[in-house]
Amino acid sequence: MKYLKCVIMEATRLHPPLPVLPPRVARHDAKVMGYDIAEGTRVYVNVYAIMRDPKVWDKPETFMPERFLESSIDFVRHNFELLTFGAGRRSCPGRIFAMAINEKVLANVLYRFDWALPQGVRPQDVDMNETFGLANHRKVPLLALGTPFFP
């Protein structure tokens, strides 16, 4: 299950459901990385860019669940590198529940079915491009064939 959790973390790092966190309003004047932010300014956090930042992530465009195996980064602590559920005091209160449900559902689906691509489709032919908006969606739907598995 540990590797499955790493897969979920990596999938949400590369493909966050919300590319931008809900806006916050600066409560006082501040200077962030050399930029002046006036009190009352609406601030948006670009999650998509942060989670693909080469200064933070080694090979940021590559799907590598192993990056989380020996890492202290997770959804429970307040890590500002992995922002799927936000971070800090205003992070999503349902993040622990969401991860538990994701792990349980995905583990059951993987256990109970053998998965394959449609005939003639190779893994390298699968288009992982996304549309951008308030929520990210795949440009081309992923088609996979599940065959029930009975141990």
mmCIF file with all atom_site columns, C-alpha atoms in Angstrom:
data_model
loop_
_atom_site.group_PDB
_atom_site.id
_atom_site.type_symbol
_atom_site.label_atom_id
_atom_site.label_alt_id
_atom_site.label_comp_id
_atom_site.label_asym_id
_atom_site.label_entity_id
_atom_site.label_seq_id
_atom_site.pdbx_PDB_ins_code
_atom_site.Cartn_x
_atom_site.Cartn_y
_atom_site.Cartn_z
_atom_site.occupancy
_atom_site.B_iso_or_equiv
_atom_site.pdbx_formal_charge
_atom_site.auth_seq_id
_atom_site.auth_comp_id
_atom_site.auth_asym_id
_atom_site.auth_atom_id
_atom_site.pdbx_PDB_model_num
ATOM 1   C CA . MET A 1 1   ? 0.000   0.000   0.000   1.00 0.00 ? 1   MET A CA 1
ATOM 2   C CA . LYS A 1 2   ? 2.943   2.347   0.546   1.00 0.00 ? 2   LYS A CA 1
ATOM 3   C CA . TYR A 1 3   ? 3.823   2.303   -3.159  1.00 0.00 ? 3   TYR A CA 1
ATOM 4   C CA . LEU A 1 4   ? 0.169   2.825   -4.084  1.00 0.00 ? 4   LEU A CA 1
ATOM 5   C CA . LYS A 1 5   ? 0.127   5.955   -1.903  1.00 0.00 ? 5   LYS A CA 1
ATOM 6   C CA . CYS A 1 6   ? 3.253   7.150   -3.733  1.00 0.00 ? 6   CYS A CA 1
ATOM 7   C CA . VAL A 1 7   ? 1.512   6.568   -7.077  1.00 0.00 ? 7   VAL A CA 1
ATOM 8   C CA . ILE A 1 8   ? -1.483  8.650   -5.951  1.00 0.00 ? 8   ILE A CA 1
ATOM 9   C CA . MET A 1 9   ? 0.779   11.431  -4.693  1.00 0.00 ? 9   MET A CA 1
ATOM 10  C CA . GLU A 1 10  ? 2.746   11.493  -7.935  1.00 0.00 ? 10  GLU A CA 1
ATOM 11  C CA . ALA A 1 11  ? -0.414  11.410  -10.061 1.00 0.00 ? 11  ALA A CA 1
ATOM 12  C CA . THR A 1 12  ? -1.864  14.386  -8.183  1.00 0.00 ? 12  THR A CA 1
ATOM 13  C CA . ARG A 1 13  ? 1.486   16.198  -8.374  1.00 0.00 ? 13  ARG A CA 1
ATOM 14  C CA . LEU A 1 14  ? 1.597   15.889  -12.160 1.00 0.00 ? 14  LEU A CA 1
ATOM 15  C CA . HIS A 1 15  ? -2.144  16.299  -12.708 1.00 0.00 ? 15  HIS A CA 1
ATOM 16  C CA . PRO A 1 16  ? -3.643  18.396  -9.902  1.00 0.00 ? 16  PRO A CA 1
ATOM 17  C CA . PRO A 1 17  ? -7.448  18.535  -10.032 1.00 0.00 ? 17  PRO A CA 1
ATOM 18  C CA . LEU A 1 18  ? -7.322  22.282  -9.348  1.00 0.00 ? 18  LEU A CA 1
ATOM 19  C CA . PRO A 1 19  ? -4.401  24.009  -11.084 1.00 0.00 ? 19  PRO A CA 1
ATOM 20  C CA . VAL A 1 20  ? -4.848  27.162  -8.976  1.00 0.00 ? 20  VAL A CA 1
ATOM 21  C CA . LEU A 1 21  ? -5.789  27.293  -5.286  1.00 0.00 ? 21  LEU A CA 1
ATOM 22  C CA . PRO A 1 22  ? -8.773  29.408  -4.240  1.00 0.00 ? 22  PRO A CA 1
ATOM 23  C CA . PRO A 1 23  ? -7.691  33.046  -3.912  1.00 0.00 ? 23  PRO A CA 1
ATOM 24  C CA . ARG A 1 24  ? -6.587  34.603  -0.641  1.00 0.00 ? 24  ARG A CA 1
ATOM 25  C CA . VAL A 1 25  ? -6.520  38.281  0.279   1.00 0.00 ? 25  VAL A CA 1
ATOM 26  C CA . ALA A 1 26  ? -3.358  39.797  1.785   1.00 0.00 ? 26  ALA A CA 1
ATOM 27  C CA . ARG A 1 27  ? -4.165  41.035  5.298   1.00 0.00 ? 27  ARG A CA 1
ATOM 28  C CA . HIS A 1 28  ? -1.208  43.405  5.341   1.00 0.00 ? 28  HIS A CA 1
ATOM 29  C CA . ASP A 1 29  ? 1.523   44.735  3.052   1.00 0.00 ? 29  ASP A CA 1
ATOM 30  C CA . ALA A 1 30  ? 4.163   42.097  2.347   1.00 0.00 ? 30  ALA A CA 1
ATOM 31  C CA . LYS A 1 31  ? 7.224   41.461  0.228   1.00 0.00 ? 31  LYS A CA 1
ATOM 32  C CA . VAL A 1 32  ? 7.439   37.973  -1.267  1.00 0.00 ? 32  VAL A CA 1
ATOM 33  C CA . MET A 1 33  ? 10.488  36.975  -3.301  1.00 0.00 ? 33  MET A CA 1
ATOM 34  C CA . GLY A 1 34  ? 11.155  40.610  -4.131  1.00 0.00 ? 34  GLY A CA 1
ATOM 35  C CA . TYR A 1 35  ? 7.566   41.425  -5.089  1.00 0.00 ? 35  TYR A CA 1
ATOM 36  C CA . ASP A 1 36  ? 5.538   43.994  -3.161  1.00 0.00 ? 36  ASP A CA 1
ATOM 37  C CA . ILE A 1 37  ? 2.056   42.773  -2.274  1.00 0.00 ? 37  ILE A CA 1
ATOM 38  C CA . ALA A 1 38  ? -0.260  45.479  -0.982  1.00 0.00 ? 38  ALA A CA 1
ATOM 39  C CA . GLU A 1 39  ? -2.815  44.859  1.740   1.00 0.00 ? 39  GLU A CA 1
ATOM 40  C CA . GLY A 1 40  ? -6.120  43.765  0.197   1.00 0.00 ? 40  GLY A CA 1
ATOM 41  C CA . THR A 1 41  ? -4.511  42.252  -2.900  1.00 0.00 ? 41  THR A CA 1
ATOM 42  C CA . ARG A 1 42  ? -6.104  39.035  -4.110  1.00 0.00 ? 42  ARG A CA 1
ATOM 43  C CA . VAL A 1 43  ? -3.389  36.352  -4.375  1.00 0.00 ? 43  VAL A CA 1
ATOM 44  C CA . TYR A 1 44  ? -3.633  33.151  -6.411  1.00 0.00 ? 44  TYR A CA 1
ATOM 45  C CA . VAL A 1 45  ? -1.262  30.198  -5.960  1.00 0.00 ? 45  VAL A CA 1
ATOM 46  C CA . ASN A 1 46  ? -0.394  28.418  -9.209  1.00 0.00 ? 46  ASN A CA 1
ATOM 47  C CA . VAL A 1 47  ? -0.294  24.815  -7.974  1.00 0.00 ? 47  VAL A CA 1
ATOM 48  C CA . TYR A 1 48  ? 0.337   23.434  -11.453 1.00 0.00 ? 48  TYR A CA 1
ATOM 49  C CA . ALA A 1 49  ? 3.555   25.454  -11.848 1.00 0.00 ? 49  ALA A CA 1
ATOM 50  C CA . ILE A 1 50  ? 4.835   24.786  -8.316  1.00 0.00 ? 50  ILE A CA 1
ATOM 51  C CA . MET A 1 51  ? 4.367   21.037  -8.638  1.00 0.00 ? 51  MET A CA 1
ATOM 52  C CA . ARG A 1 52  ? 6.344   21.033  -11.909 1.00 0.00 ? 52  ARG A CA 1
ATOM 53  C CA . ASP A 1 53  ? 9.090   23.398  -10.753 1.00 0.00 ? 53  ASP A CA 1
ATOM 54  C CA . PRO A 1 54  ? 12.551  21.961  -11.584 1.00 0.00 ? 54  PRO A CA 1
ATOM 55  C CA . LYS A 1 55  ? 13.988  23.847  -8.576  1.00 0.00 ? 55  LYS A CA 1
ATOM 56  C CA . VAL A 1 56  ? 11.782  21.708  -6.324  1.00 0.00 ? 56  VAL A CA 1
ATOM 57  C CA . TRP A 1 57  ? 11.373  18.448  -8.255  1.00 0.00 ? 57  TRP A CA 1
ATOM 58  C CA . ASP A 1 58  ? 13.957  16.294  -10.006 1.00 0.00 ? 58  ASP A CA 1
ATOM 59  C CA . LYS A 1 59  ? 12.668  15.532  -13.542 1.00 0.00 ? 59  LYS A CA 1
ATOM 60  C CA . PRO A 1 60  ? 9.368   17.337  -12.851 1.00 0.00 ? 60  PRO A CA 1
ATOM 61  C CA . GLU A 1 61  ? 7.677   16.238  -16.102 1.00 0.00 ? 61  GLU A CA 1
ATOM 62  C CA . THR A 1 62  ? 8.389   12.539  -15.459 1.00 0.00 ? 62  THR A CA 1
ATOM 63  C CA . PHE A 1 63  ? 5.986   10.246  -13.599 1.00 0.00 ? 63  PHE A CA 1
ATOM 64  C CA . MET A 1 64  ? 8.190   8.842   -10.791 1.00 0.00 ? 64  MET A CA 1
ATOM 65  C CA . PRO A 1 65  ? 6.234   7.573   -7.744  1.00 0.00 ? 65  PRO A CA 1
ATOM 66  C CA . GLU A 1 66  ? 9.542   6.423   -6.251  1.00 0.00 ? 66  GLU A CA 1
ATOM 67  C CA . ARG A 1 67  ? 10.379  10.051  -5.432  1.00 0.00 ? 67  ARG A CA 1
ATOM 68  C CA . PHE A 1 68  ? 8.000   9.746   -2.446  1.00 0.00 ? 68  PHE A CA 1
ATOM 69  C CA . LEU A 1 69  ? 9.241   6.389   -1.074  1.00 0.00 ? 69  LEU A CA 1
ATOM 70  C CA . GLU A 1 70  ? 11.952  7.892   1.134   1.00 0.00 ? 70  GLU A CA 1
ATOM 71  C CA . SER A 1 71  ? 10.499  11.403  1.300   1.00 0.00 ? 71  SER A CA 1
ATOM 72  C CA . SER A 1 72  ? 8.867   13.109  4.275   1.00 0.00 ? 72  SER A CA 1
ATOM 73  C CA . ILE A 1 73  ? 6.468   14.913  1.904   1.00 0.00 ? 73  ILE A CA 1
ATOM 74  C CA . ASP A 1 74  ? 2.835   13.864  2.315   1.00 0.00 ? 74  ASP A CA 1
ATOM 75  C CA . PHE A 1 75  ? -0.687  15.280  2.466   1.00 0.00 ? 75  PHE A CA 1
ATOM 76  C CA . VAL A 1 76  ? -0.920  15.205  6.263   1.00 0.00 ? 76  VAL A CA 1
ATOM 77  C CA . ARG A 1 77  ? 1.965   17.501  7.159   1.00 0.00 ? 77  ARG A CA 1
ATOM 78  C CA . HIS A 1 78  ? 2.185   21.049  5.914   1.00 0.00 ? 78  HIS A CA 1
ATOM 79  C CA . ASN A 1 79  ? 4.501   20.532  2.971   1.00 0.00 ? 79  ASN A CA 1
ATOM 80  C CA . PHE A 1 80  ? 4.511   23.411  0.561   1.00 0.00 ? 80  PHE A CA 1
ATOM 81  C CA . GLU A 1 81  ? 5.942   21.343  -2.302  1.00 0.00 ? 81  GLU A CA 1
ATOM 82  C CA . LEU A 1 82  ? 2.888   19.087  -2.736  1.00 0.00 ? 82  LEU A CA 1
ATOM 83  C CA . LEU A 1 83  ? -0.148  21.370  -2.884  1.00 0.00 ? 83  LEU A CA 1
ATOM 84  C CA . THR A 1 84  ? -2.896  19.038  -4.121  1.00 0.00 ? 84  THR A CA 1
ATOM 85  C CA . PHE A 1 85  ? -4.958  19.886  -1.031  1.00 0.00 ? 85  PHE A CA 1
ATOM 86  C CA . GLY A 1 86  ? -3.346  23.241  -0.275  1.00 0.00 ? 86  GLY A CA 1
ATOM 87  C CA . ALA A 1 87  ? -1.059  23.640  2.747   1.00 0.00 ? 87  ALA A CA 1
ATOM 88  C CA . GLY A 1 88  ? -0.892  25.273  6.118   1.00 0.00 ? 88  GLY A CA 1
ATOM 89  C CA . ARG A 1 89  ? -3.861  26.370  8.186   1.00 0.00 ? 89  ARG A CA 1
ATOM 90  C CA . ARG A 1 90  ? -6.126  26.693  5.164   1.00 0.00 ? 90  ARG A CA 1
ATOM 91  C CA . SER A 1 91  ? -5.451  23.292  3.637   1.00 0.00 ? 91  SER A CA 1
ATOM 92  C CA . CYS A 1 92  ? -8.402  21.074  2.775   1.00 0.00 ? 92  CYS A CA 1
ATOM 93  C CA . PRO A 1 93  ? -9.866  19.593  5.976   1.00 0.00 ? 93  PRO A CA 1
ATOM 94  C CA . GLY A 1 94  ? -10.925 16.494  4.043   1.00 0.00 ? 94  GLY A CA 1
ATOM 95  C CA . ARG A 1 95  ? -7.449  15.646  2.717   1.00 0.00 ? 95  ARG A CA 1
ATOM 96  C CA . ILE A 1 96  ? -6.878  12.670  5.034   1.00 0.00 ? 96  ILE A CA 1
ATOM 97  C CA . PHE A 1 97  ? -10.319 11.235  4.275   1.00 0.00 ? 97  PHE A CA 1
ATOM 98  C CA . ALA A 1 98  ? -9.836  11.807  0.532   1.00 0.00 ? 98  ALA A CA 1
ATOM 99  C CA . MET A 1 99  ? -6.496  9.998   0.534   1.00 0.00 ? 99  MET A CA 1
ATOM 100 C CA . ALA A 1 100 ? -7.925  7.067   2.508   1.00 0.00 ? 100 ALA A CA 1
ATOM 101 C CA . ILE A 1 101 ? -10.824 6.737   0.063   1.00 0.00 ? 101 ILE A CA 1
ATOM 102 C CA . ASN A 1 102 ? -8.515  7.094   -2.963  1.00 0.00 ? 102 ASN A CA 1
ATOM 103 C CA . GLU A 1 103 ? -6.206  4.368   -1.647  1.00 0.00 ? 103 GLU A CA 1
ATOM 104 C CA . LYS A 1 104 ? -9.039  1.985   -0.776  1.00 0.00 ? 104 LYS A CA 1
ATOM 105 C CA . VAL A 1 105 ? -10.923 2.401   -4.050  1.00 0.00 ? 105 VAL A CA 1
ATOM 106 C CA . LEU A 1 106 ? -7.815  2.216   -6.225  1.00 0.00 ? 106 LEU A CA 1
ATOM 107 C CA . ALA A 1 107 ? -6.467  -0.829  -4.345  1.00 0.00 ? 107 ALA A CA 1
ATOM 108 C CA . ASN A 1 108 ? -9.779  -2.658  -4.815  1.00 0.00 ? 108 ASN A CA 1
ATOM 109 C CA . VAL A 1 109 ? -10.097 -1.753  -8.487  1.00 0.00 ? 109 VAL A CA 1
ATOM 110 C CA . LEU A 1 110 ? -6.518  -2.872  -9.163  1.00 0.00 ? 110 LEU A CA 1
ATOM 111 C CA . TYR A 1 111 ? -6.995  -6.090  -7.188  1.00 0.00 ? 111 TYR A CA 1
ATOM 112 C CA . ARG A 1 112 ? -10.328 -7.092  -8.722  1.00 0.00 ? 112 ARG A CA 1
ATOM 113 C CA . PHE A 1 113 ? -9.601  -6.331  -12.394 1.00 0.00 ? 113 PHE A CA 1
ATOM 114 C CA . ASP A 1 114 ? -6.884  -6.956  -14.949 1.00 0.00 ? 114 ASP A CA 1
ATOM 115 C CA . TRP A 1 115 ? -6.430  -3.768  -16.969 1.00 0.00 ? 115 TRP A CA 1
ATOM 116 C CA . ALA A 1 116 ? -5.419  -3.358  -20.599 1.00 0.00 ? 116 ALA A CA 1
ATOM 117 C CA . LEU A 1 117 ? -5.531  -0.746  -23.324 1.00 0.00 ? 117 LEU A CA 1
ATOM 118 C CA . PRO A 1 118 ? -7.895  -1.341  -26.258 1.00 0.00 ? 118 PRO A CA 1
ATOM 119 C CA . GLN A 1 119 ? -6.505  -3.579  -28.994 1.00 0.00 ? 119 GLN A CA 1
ATOM 120 C CA . GLY A 1 120 ? -3.985  -1.779  -31.165 1.00 0.00 ? 120 GLY A CA 1
ATOM 121 C CA . VAL A 1 121 ? -3.303  1.020   -28.654 1.00 0.00 ? 121 VAL A CA 1
ATOM 122 C CA . ARG A 1 122 ? 0.256   1.108   -27.322 1.00 0.00 ? 122 ARG A CA 1
ATOM 123 C CA . PRO A 1 123 ? 1.146   2.795   -23.996 1.00 0.00 ? 123 PRO A CA 1
ATOM 124 C CA . GLN A 1 124 ? 3.208   5.426   -25.850 1.00 0.00 ? 124 GLN A CA 1
ATOM 125 C CA . ASP A 1 125 ? 0.097   6.304   -27.912 1.00 0.00 ? 125 ASP A CA 1
ATOM 126 C CA . VAL A 1 126 ? -1.892  7.401   -24.839 1.00 0.00 ? 126 VAL A CA 1
ATOM 127 C CA . ASP A 1 127 ? -2.332  11.192  -24.878 1.00 0.00 ? 127 ASP A CA 1
ATOM 128 C CA . MET A 1 128 ? -1.849  12.643  -21.383 1.00 0.00 ? 128 MET A CA 1
ATOM 129 C CA . ASN A 1 129 ? -2.384  16.276  -22.433 1.00 0.00 ? 129 ASN A CA 1
ATOM 130 C CA . GLU A 1 130 ? -4.864  18.293  -20.405 1.00 0.00 ? 130 GLU A CA 1
ATOM 131 C CA . THR A 1 131 ? -7.252  21.143  -20.939 1.00 0.00 ? 131 THR A CA 1
ATOM 132 C CA . PHE A 1 132 ? -6.818  24.057  -18.564 1.00 0.00 ? 132 PHE A CA 1
ATOM 133 C CA . GLY A 1 133 ? -9.510  25.818  -16.638 1.00 0.00 ? 133 GLY A CA 1
ATOM 134 C CA . LEU A 1 134 ? -10.909 25.830  -13.107 1.00 0.00 ? 134 LEU A CA 1
ATOM 135 C CA . ALA A 1 135 ? -10.395 22.068  -13.142 1.00 0.00 ? 135 ALA A CA 1
ATOM 136 C CA . ASN A 1 136 ? -8.032  20.116  -15.372 1.00 0.00 ? 136 ASN A CA 1
ATOM 137 C CA . HIS A 1 137 ? -9.455  17.473  -17.674 1.00 0.00 ? 137 HIS A CA 1
ATOM 138 C CA . ARG A 1 138 ? -7.800  15.192  -20.184 1.00 0.00 ? 138 ARG A CA 1
ATOM 139 C CA . LYS A 1 139 ? -8.086  16.400  -23.789 1.00 0.00 ? 139 LYS A CA 1
ATOM 140 C CA . VAL A 1 140 ? -8.639  12.833  -24.966 1.00 0.00 ? 140 VAL A CA 1
ATOM 141 C CA . PRO A 1 141 ? -10.518 10.377  -22.729 1.00 0.00 ? 141 PRO A CA 1
ATOM 142 C CA . LEU A 1 142 ? -8.493  7.431   -21.447 1.00 0.00 ? 142 LEU A CA 1
ATOM 143 C CA . LEU A 1 143 ? -9.984  4.152   -22.591 1.00 0.00 ? 143 LEU A CA 1
ATOM 144 C CA . ALA A 1 144 ? -9.041  1.081   -20.568 1.00 0.00 ? 144 ALA A CA 1
ATOM 145 C CA . LEU A 1 145 ? -10.550 -2.383  -20.552 1.00 0.00 ? 145 LEU A CA 1
ATOM 146 C CA . GLY A 1 146 ? -11.133 -4.035  -17.203 1.00 0.00 ? 146 GLY A CA 1
ATOM 147 C CA . THR A 1 147 ? -11.501 -7.801  -17.039 1.00 0.00 ? 147 THR A CA 1
ATOM 148 C CA . PRO A 1 148 ? -12.842 -9.120  -13.709 1.00 0.00 ? 148 PRO A CA 1
ATOM 149 C CA . PHE A 1 149 ? -10.290 -11.092 -11.730 1.00 0.00 ? 149 PHE A CA 1
ATOM 150 C CA . PHE A 1 150 ? -11.456 -13.759 -9.290  1.00 0.00 ? 150 PHE A CA 1
ATOM 151 C CA . PRO A 1 151 ? -8.636  -15.102 -7.105  1.00 0.00 ? 151 PRO A CA 1
#
